[in-house]
Short mmCIF file of C-alpha atoms in Angstrom, two decimals:
data_model
loop_
_atom_site.label_atom_id
_atom_site.label_comp_id
_atom_site.label_asym_id
_atom_site.label_seq_id
_atom_site.Cartn_x
_atom_site.Cartn_y
_atom_site.Cartn_z
CA MET A 1 84.00 14.27 -92.90
CA ARG A 2 82.31 17.15 -94.58
CA VAL A 3 78.81 15.84 -94.00
CA GLY A 4 79.37 15.49 -90.33
CA SER A 5 81.03 18.83 -89.97
CA GLY A 6 78.25 20.48 -91.98
CA ALA A 7 75.58 18.95 -89.76
CA GLY A 8 77.50 20.08 -86.73
CA ARG A 9 77.78 23.62 -88.09
CA ARG A 10 74.06 23.71 -88.84
CA LEU A 11 73.19 22.56 -85.23
CA SER A 12 75.61 25.10 -83.78
CA GLY A 13 74.05 27.82 -85.82
CA SER A 14 70.58 26.98 -84.57
CA GLY A 15 71.66 27.11 -80.91
CA ALA A 16 70.96 23.40 -80.17
CA GLU A 17 73.50 20.93 -78.84
CA PRO A 18 74.12 17.75 -80.79
CA PRO A 19 72.79 14.58 -79.18
CA PRO A 20 75.29 12.31 -77.46
CA PRO A 21 76.43 9.21 -79.26
CA PHE A 22 74.08 6.20 -79.03
CA ALA A 23 71.38 8.33 -77.28
CA LEU A 24 67.82 7.03 -77.60
CA SER A 25 65.28 9.72 -78.43
CA ILE A 26 61.89 9.12 -76.61
CA PRO A 27 58.96 11.38 -77.43
CA GLY A 28 57.10 13.04 -74.66
CA ASP A 29 58.10 14.49 -71.33
CA ALA A 30 60.36 12.23 -69.25
CA ALA A 31 58.89 13.55 -66.00
CA ASP A 32 55.37 12.59 -67.06
CA ILE A 33 56.50 9.13 -68.04
CA GLY A 34 58.29 8.69 -64.72
CA ALA A 35 55.21 9.77 -62.81
CA ALA A 36 53.00 7.34 -64.71
CA SER A 37 55.44 4.43 -64.24
CA PRO A 38 57.20 4.45 -60.87
CA GLY A 39 59.53 1.68 -61.97
CA ASN A 40 61.06 3.70 -64.82
CA CYS A 41 64.42 5.37 -64.46
CA SER A 42 64.55 9.14 -64.16
CA ALA A 43 66.11 11.32 -66.86
CA SER A 44 69.18 11.87 -64.76
CA GLY A 45 69.82 8.10 -64.54
CA SER A 46 69.17 7.76 -60.81
CA ALA A 47 67.88 4.55 -59.15
CA PRO A 48 64.30 3.42 -59.85
CA ASP A 49 61.47 4.45 -57.50
CA ALA A 50 60.25 1.89 -54.88
CA PRO A 51 57.35 -0.37 -56.06
CA ALA A 52 53.88 0.09 -54.54
CA PRO A 53 53.40 -1.95 -51.33
CA ARG A 54 50.94 -4.52 -52.71
CA ALA A 55 51.21 -6.78 -49.63
CA THR A 56 50.26 -3.93 -47.36
CA ARG A 57 47.36 -3.03 -49.60
CA SER A 58 46.15 -6.65 -49.58
CA ALA A 59 46.38 -6.79 -45.78
CA GLU A 60 44.36 -3.61 -45.48
CA LEU A 61 41.67 -5.02 -47.77
CA LEU A 62 41.59 -8.28 -45.78
CA ARG A 63 41.23 -6.37 -42.47
CA ALA A 64 38.42 -4.27 -43.96
CA ALA A 65 36.62 -7.40 -45.12
CA ARG A 66 36.97 -8.95 -41.69
CA ARG A 67 35.58 -5.81 -40.04
CA ARG A 68 32.59 -5.89 -42.38
CA ALA A 69 32.03 -9.58 -41.65
CA SER A 70 32.29 -8.95 -37.89
CA ALA A 71 29.84 -6.09 -38.07
CA ARG A 72 27.42 -8.25 -40.09
CA ASP A 73 27.68 -11.14 -37.61
CA ILE A 74 27.17 -8.80 -34.63
CA LEU A 75 24.07 -7.42 -36.29
CA LEU A 76 22.85 -10.96 -37.02
CA LEU A 77 23.40 -12.14 -33.49
CA THR A 78 21.58 -9.11 -32.16
CA GLY A 79 18.66 -9.85 -34.45
CA LEU A 80 18.57 -13.50 -33.29
CA ALA A 81 18.65 -12.38 -29.65
CA VAL A 82 15.75 -9.98 -30.27
CA VAL A 83 13.71 -12.72 -31.92
CA THR A 84 14.44 -15.07 -29.02
CA ALA A 85 13.34 -12.43 -26.50
CA LEU A 86 10.13 -11.75 -28.44
CA LEU A 87 9.26 -15.43 -28.58
CA PHE A 88 10.03 -15.79 -24.89
CA GLY A 89 7.74 -12.86 -24.07
CA ALA A 90 5.03 -14.27 -26.39
CA GLY A 91 5.16 -17.51 -24.42
CA LEU A 92 4.33 -15.54 -21.27
CA VAL A 93 1.54 -13.46 -22.78
CA PHE A 94 -0.25 -16.02 -24.96
CA GLY A 95 -1.72 -19.25 -23.70
CA ALA A 96 -5.13 -20.76 -22.99
CA LYS A 97 -6.14 -17.25 -22.02
CA PRO A 98 -4.17 -14.28 -23.45
CA LEU A 99 -2.96 -11.84 -20.85
CA ALA A 100 -2.15 -8.15 -21.04
CA ALA A 101 1.57 -7.37 -21.23
CA PRO A 102 1.44 -4.82 -18.35
CA ASP A 103 -0.17 -7.44 -16.11
CA VAL A 104 2.50 -9.93 -17.04
CA LEU A 105 5.25 -7.47 -16.19
CA ARG A 106 3.60 -6.71 -12.84
CA ALA A 107 3.41 -10.45 -12.06
CA LEU A 108 7.10 -10.93 -12.98
CA SER A 109 8.08 -8.01 -10.72
CA GLY A 110 6.58 -9.88 -7.76
CA GLU A 111 3.25 -8.10 -7.51
CA THR A 112 0.22 -10.31 -6.97
CA VAL A 113 -2.19 -9.88 -9.86
CA PRO A 114 -5.40 -11.93 -9.51
CA GLY A 115 -5.79 -14.41 -12.33
CA VAL A 116 -2.39 -13.58 -13.74
CA SER A 117 0.36 -14.29 -11.20
CA PHE A 118 -0.20 -18.05 -10.94
CA ALA A 119 -0.53 -18.57 -14.68
CA VAL A 120 2.58 -16.53 -15.43
CA VAL A 121 4.92 -17.42 -12.60
CA GLU A 122 4.00 -21.07 -11.97
CA LEU A 123 3.06 -22.29 -15.44
CA ARG A 124 4.20 -20.15 -18.36
CA LEU A 125 7.54 -18.86 -17.06
CA PRO A 126 9.09 -22.27 -16.28
CA ARG A 127 7.82 -23.61 -19.61
CA ALA A 128 9.32 -20.71 -21.55
CA LEU A 129 12.57 -20.95 -19.56
CA GLY A 130 12.77 -24.66 -20.19
CA ALA A 131 12.22 -24.14 -23.93
CA LEU A 132 14.93 -21.43 -23.96
CA LEU A 133 17.57 -23.50 -22.13
CA THR A 134 16.89 -26.86 -23.78
CA GLY A 135 16.71 -25.31 -27.24
CA ALA A 136 20.05 -23.58 -26.75
CA ALA A 137 21.58 -26.77 -25.37
CA PHE A 138 20.32 -28.90 -28.29
CA GLY A 139 21.44 -26.31 -30.85
CA LEU A 140 24.93 -25.79 -29.43
CA GLY A 141 25.50 -29.49 -28.69
CA GLY A 142 24.49 -30.53 -32.17
CA MET A 143 26.71 -27.87 -33.80
CA LEU A 144 29.72 -29.10 -31.75
CA PHE A 145 29.22 -32.68 -32.89
CA GLN A 146 28.75 -31.63 -36.55
CA THR A 147 31.80 -29.38 -36.53
CA LEU A 148 34.21 -31.68 -34.69
CA LEU A 149 33.23 -34.71 -36.82
CA ARG A 150 32.96 -32.58 -39.97
CA ASN A 151 29.71 -34.16 -40.97
CA VAL A 152 26.20 -32.65 -40.86
CA LEU A 153 24.77 -36.07 -40.13
CA ALA A 154 26.76 -36.23 -36.88
CA SER A 155 23.79 -34.99 -34.88
CA PRO A 156 22.78 -36.48 -31.54
CA ASP A 157 19.43 -37.37 -33.07
CA VAL A 158 21.12 -39.48 -35.75
CA ILE A 159 24.16 -40.97 -33.99
CA GLY A 160 22.36 -42.33 -30.93
CA ILE A 161 23.19 -39.93 -28.06
CA SER A 162 19.57 -38.91 -27.61
CA ALA A 163 18.53 -42.55 -28.04
CA GLY A 164 20.89 -43.58 -25.21
CA SER A 165 19.42 -41.01 -22.86
CA SER A 166 15.91 -42.00 -23.83
CA ALA A 167 16.53 -45.75 -23.36
CA ALA A 168 17.95 -45.21 -19.87
CA ALA A 169 15.10 -42.88 -18.89
CA ILE A 170 12.40 -45.20 -20.26
CA THR A 171 13.93 -48.17 -18.44
CA ALA A 172 14.01 -46.18 -15.17
CA ILE A 173 10.34 -45.16 -15.65
CA SER A 174 8.99 -48.55 -16.67
CA PHE A 175 10.94 -51.02 -14.55
CA PHE A 176 11.82 -48.98 -11.46
CA GLY A 177 8.91 -46.50 -11.26
CA ALA A 178 11.35 -43.61 -11.26
CA SER A 179 10.26 -39.98 -11.63
CA GLY A 180 11.64 -36.51 -11.32
CA LEU A 181 15.36 -36.34 -10.62
CA LEU A 182 15.88 -40.10 -10.94
CA VAL A 183 14.69 -39.97 -14.51
CA ALA A 184 16.97 -37.00 -15.21
CA ALA A 185 19.95 -38.81 -13.66
CA ALA A 186 19.23 -41.94 -15.71
CA ALA A 187 19.03 -39.92 -18.94
CA ILE A 188 22.35 -38.23 -18.23
CA VAL A 189 24.13 -41.50 -17.40
CA GLY A 190 22.61 -43.17 -20.47
CA GLY A 191 23.82 -40.41 -22.77
CA LEU A 192 27.34 -40.52 -21.37
CA ILE A 193 27.61 -44.32 -21.63
CA THR A 194 26.29 -44.27 -25.18
CA ALA A 195 28.78 -41.59 -26.25
CA LEU A 196 31.62 -43.57 -24.67
CA LEU A 197 30.51 -46.76 -26.40
CA ILE A 198 30.34 -45.06 -29.82
CA TRP A 199 33.76 -43.47 -29.26
CA VAL A 200 35.37 -46.82 -28.40
CA LEU A 201 33.80 -48.66 -31.33
CA ALA A 202 34.61 -45.88 -33.84
CA TYR A 203 38.20 -45.16 -32.76
CA ARG A 204 40.76 -46.75 -35.13
CA ARG A 205 44.13 -44.94 -35.02
CA GLY A 206 42.19 -41.70 -34.80
CA LEU A 207 38.56 -40.61 -34.94
CA SER A 208 36.93 -40.55 -38.37
CA GLY A 209 33.74 -38.56 -38.70
CA LEU A 210 32.18 -40.97 -41.18
CA ARG A 211 33.03 -44.02 -39.05
CA PHE A 212 31.66 -42.28 -35.95
CA VAL A 213 28.34 -41.53 -37.79
CA LEU A 214 28.00 -45.09 -39.08
CA VAL A 215 28.71 -46.64 -35.69
CA GLY A 216 26.32 -44.17 -34.07
CA ILE A 217 23.54 -45.06 -36.50
CA ALA A 218 24.01 -48.74 -35.68
CA VAL A 219 24.01 -48.07 -31.93
CA ALA A 220 20.90 -45.89 -32.29
CA ALA A 221 19.06 -48.72 -34.08
CA ALA A 222 19.97 -51.13 -31.29
CA LEU A 223 18.81 -48.65 -28.63
CA GLN A 224 15.49 -48.14 -30.44
CA ALA A 225 14.96 -51.87 -30.22
CA VAL A 226 15.67 -51.68 -26.48
CA ILE A 227 13.13 -48.88 -26.09
CA SER A 228 10.48 -50.84 -28.00
CA TYR A 229 11.07 -53.92 -25.82
CA VAL A 230 10.85 -51.91 -22.61
CA LEU A 231 7.57 -50.26 -23.71
CA THR A 232 6.01 -53.67 -24.53
CA ARG A 233 6.98 -55.05 -21.12
CA SER A 234 5.76 -52.09 -19.04
CA ASP A 235 2.25 -51.50 -17.69
CA VAL A 236 -0.20 -49.14 -19.39
CA LYS A 237 0.38 -46.19 -17.08
CA ALA A 238 4.15 -46.33 -17.30
CA ALA A 239 4.00 -46.87 -21.04
CA GLU A 240 1.78 -43.83 -21.49
CA GLN A 241 4.11 -41.67 -19.39
CA ALA A 242 7.14 -42.94 -21.30
CA THR A 243 5.48 -42.34 -24.70
CA VAL A 244 4.71 -38.70 -23.84
CA TRP A 245 8.25 -38.20 -22.63
CA MET A 246 9.65 -39.85 -25.81
CA ALA A 247 7.73 -37.41 -28.03
CA GLY A 248 9.70 -34.47 -26.62
CA SER A 249 7.40 -32.36 -24.51
CA LEU A 250 7.72 -29.27 -22.33
CA SER A 251 4.89 -30.37 -20.05
CA ARG A 252 7.44 -31.47 -17.41
CA SER A 253 9.15 -28.13 -17.44
CA LEU A 254 8.04 -26.97 -14.01
CA TRP A 255 9.98 -25.39 -11.19
CA ASP A 256 10.68 -28.67 -9.38
CA GLN A 257 12.24 -30.08 -12.53
CA LEU A 258 14.03 -26.87 -13.49
CA ALA A 259 15.60 -26.43 -10.05
CA PRO A 260 18.48 -28.89 -10.80
CA THR A 261 18.60 -28.77 -14.59
CA ALA A 262 18.43 -25.02 -15.27
CA PRO A 263 21.64 -24.18 -13.31
CA ALA A 264 23.39 -27.19 -14.87
CA LEU A 265 22.40 -26.11 -18.39
CA THR A 266 23.41 -22.51 -17.73
CA VAL A 267 26.89 -23.54 -16.54
CA LEU A 268 27.35 -26.06 -19.40
CA LEU A 269 26.31 -23.47 -22.00
CA ALA A 270 28.82 -20.98 -20.63
CA ILE A 271 31.64 -23.57 -20.57
CA ALA A 272 30.83 -24.82 -24.07
CA LEU A 273 30.73 -21.33 -25.52
CA LEU A 274 34.13 -20.56 -24.00
CA ALA A 275 35.63 -23.88 -25.12
CA ALA A 276 34.20 -23.40 -28.64
CA ARG A 277 36.70 -20.58 -29.21
CA ALA A 278 39.19 -23.35 -30.09
CA LEU A 279 37.07 -24.51 -33.04
CA PRO A 280 38.70 -22.23 -35.70
CA VAL A 281 42.13 -23.59 -34.74
CA LEU A 282 40.93 -27.20 -34.68
CA ARG A 283 39.62 -26.78 -38.24
CA LEU A 284 43.21 -26.29 -39.41
CA GLY A 285 44.20 -29.84 -38.45
CA ASP A 286 46.14 -31.27 -35.53
CA ASP A 287 49.58 -30.40 -36.86
CA SER A 288 48.75 -26.77 -37.55
CA ALA A 289 46.85 -26.42 -34.26
CA THR A 290 49.83 -27.82 -32.31
CA ALA A 291 52.18 -25.46 -34.12
CA LEU A 292 50.00 -22.56 -33.02
CA GLY A 293 50.27 -23.62 -29.39
CA ALA A 294 46.91 -25.36 -29.05
CA ARG A 295 46.28 -28.84 -27.65
CA PRO A 296 43.86 -30.34 -30.18
CA GLN A 297 43.21 -33.69 -28.47
CA ARG A 298 42.42 -32.08 -25.09
CA SER A 299 40.25 -29.43 -26.72
CA ARG A 300 38.39 -31.99 -28.80
CA ILE A 301 37.66 -34.24 -25.80
CA LEU A 302 36.47 -31.23 -23.72
CA LEU A 303 34.14 -30.08 -26.48
CA ILE A 304 32.66 -33.54 -27.06
CA LEU A 305 32.15 -33.96 -23.35
CA CYS A 306 30.34 -30.60 -23.17
CA ALA A 307 28.20 -31.56 -26.15
CA VAL A 308 27.24 -34.92 -24.60
CA LEU A 309 26.34 -33.32 -21.27
CA LEU A 310 24.32 -30.57 -22.97
CA ILE A 311 22.26 -33.15 -24.92
CA ALA A 312 21.87 -35.49 -21.95
CA VAL A 313 20.76 -32.84 -19.47
CA ALA A 314 18.39 -31.22 -21.95
CA THR A 315 16.91 -34.63 -22.82
CA SER A 316 16.43 -35.39 -19.16
CA LEU A 317 14.15 -32.35 -18.85
CA THR A 318 12.05 -32.46 -22.02
CA GLY A 319 12.77 -35.78 -23.64
CA PRO A 320 14.34 -36.04 -27.10
CA ILE A 321 13.01 -33.04 -29.05
CA SER A 322 13.61 -34.24 -32.57
CA PHE A 323 15.93 -32.52 -35.04
CA VAL A 324 16.65 -29.35 -33.05
CA ALA A 325 20.30 -30.34 -32.72
CA PHE A 326 20.31 -31.33 -36.38
CA LEU A 327 18.77 -28.10 -37.73
CA ALA A 328 20.44 -25.34 -35.74
CA GLY A 329 24.04 -25.84 -36.83
CA PRO A 330 23.54 -25.95 -40.65
CA ILE A 331 21.17 -22.97 -40.59
CA ALA A 332 23.63 -20.97 -38.48
CA LEU A 333 26.45 -21.92 -40.84
CA ARG A 334 24.54 -20.40 -43.75
CA LEU A 335 23.88 -17.16 -41.86
CA VAL A 336 27.15 -16.20 -40.22
CA ARG A 337 30.30 -15.05 -42.03
CA ARG A 338 32.90 -15.85 -39.37
CA GLY A 339 33.42 -19.10 -37.48
CA ALA A 340 33.66 -17.24 -34.15
CA ALA A 341 29.95 -16.37 -34.28
CA LEU A 342 28.81 -19.92 -35.14
CA PRO A 343 28.42 -21.35 -31.54
CA LEU A 344 26.33 -18.49 -30.22
CA ALA A 345 24.24 -18.36 -33.42
CA SER A 346 23.56 -22.08 -33.15
CA ALA A 347 22.46 -21.76 -29.52
CA LEU A 348 20.13 -18.85 -30.32
CA LEU A 349 18.67 -20.68 -33.33
CA GLY A 350 18.05 -23.76 -31.23
CA ALA A 351 16.18 -21.69 -28.67
CA ILE A 352 14.16 -20.03 -31.47
CA ILE A 353 13.22 -23.38 -32.99
CA VAL A 354 11.96 -24.80 -29.68
CA LEU A 355 10.13 -21.62 -28.63
CA ALA A 356 8.47 -21.20 -32.03
CA GLY A 357 7.70 -24.93 -32.29
CA ASP A 358 6.06 -24.90 -28.84
CA ALA A 359 3.94 -21.85 -29.80
CA VAL A 360 2.78 -23.63 -32.95
CA ALA A 361 2.10 -26.88 -31.10
CA GLN A 362 0.08 -25.12 -28.39
CA HIS A 363 -2.00 -22.66 -30.39
CA LEU A 364 -2.41 -23.74 -34.04
CA PHE A 365 -4.06 -27.10 -33.41
CA PRO A 366 -7.36 -28.06 -31.72
CA LEU A 367 -5.41 -30.17 -29.25
CA ALA A 368 -2.02 -29.24 -27.83
CA LEU A 369 0.82 -31.31 -29.27
CA PRO A 370 4.29 -32.09 -27.96
CA VAL A 371 6.86 -29.73 -29.43
CA GLY A 372 8.85 -32.70 -30.77
CA VAL A 373 6.05 -33.42 -33.23
CA ILE A 374 6.49 -29.98 -34.82
CA THR A 375 10.27 -30.04 -34.90
CA GLY A 376 10.22 -33.55 -36.33
CA ALA A 377 7.84 -32.48 -39.09
CA ILE A 378 10.30 -29.69 -39.99
CA GLY A 379 13.55 -31.63 -39.58
CA ALA A 380 12.70 -34.76 -41.54
CA PRO A 381 12.28 -32.96 -44.91
CA PHE A 382 15.44 -30.96 -44.23
CA LEU A 383 17.36 -34.24 -43.71
CA LEU A 384 15.99 -35.68 -46.94
CA TRP A 385 17.00 -32.48 -48.78
CA LEU A 386 20.55 -32.71 -47.45
CA LEU A 387 20.84 -36.33 -48.48
CA MET A 388 19.48 -35.65 -51.95
CA ARG A 389 21.85 -32.75 -52.45
CA GLY A 390 24.77 -34.75 -51.01
CA ARG A 391 25.67 -31.93 -48.56
CA THR A 392 26.79 -33.92 -45.57
CA ARG A 393 30.20 -32.35 -45.03
CA ALA A 394 30.28 -29.72 -42.30
#
């Protein structure tokens, strides 16, 4: 056709080649477009570029977030440890008569300092050590119960473990005139029997946290009735001793009482912290935990046994210090970012609560009070707040 040949002659005369048939004309530089969109084809028609590795990028972001959370938890645990050490040192320096820190250090090093050595080594040091160990035991034991049963109310104060230890100890004091190690042994046996009884009554084709809590509350009410009956049948002296012990006091925390309980608590704390490494896997459920190579039933039984022994041994030394086991776990859960730091944070917070509560009970009132009075005054409103907000799931 003439029109086509004329157009061809005009393009030839201008030095440009005619476009190929059916070619699509795209404005702009093809190289720029290819650089902006890696998935586009190149001008030469080669294969598209590889897409960006989004999965690798997501994994890197996740690892970075975990590193930040780990760094934050390490910083938090360091801060809790420093606060615990400061409160422990304050318990050695402050008392009926404040002492100079250099004199306290000299007494701790073994040097005889008149007016200081006896007060520090024989009175204040065992009291502070007892507060540290029992607070850590209550805090860690309570957190284990709350985590395994997935209910904040599953605290030894609420479900009757502490009541079982108290009932056995009060019975030994009032009816058999027991003291010292016999009271401690009775408290440990009572806690173990109570935990076994609650387990048997609550187990129905598996262990439900809600059922365990409800059965524990019923058992605790029955044990409180036993305690009241024993106190009414005992003489005045035994009843007075039992009442002071029931309030949760560190007055019995002396070297003769610490000699058997301090090593036991230290070993139990170490075992429980090691066994608590299975908690993140147990939170996934039994099927997932088994698929990952864990043994959930064995781990759960070991952790509950450690928790019961921690609570029972600590109760045998100081009596049931109210709400320490209940408070430490939820507070730690709101502070840490990773579950691996939760057990140690709960133990440190339990120690802080008992050390701080004992300092308040000893120095902020005209008469010294048992530490359980202070912790109970703090824990009861916290329990009411949880119930009002409906936050009972761990």
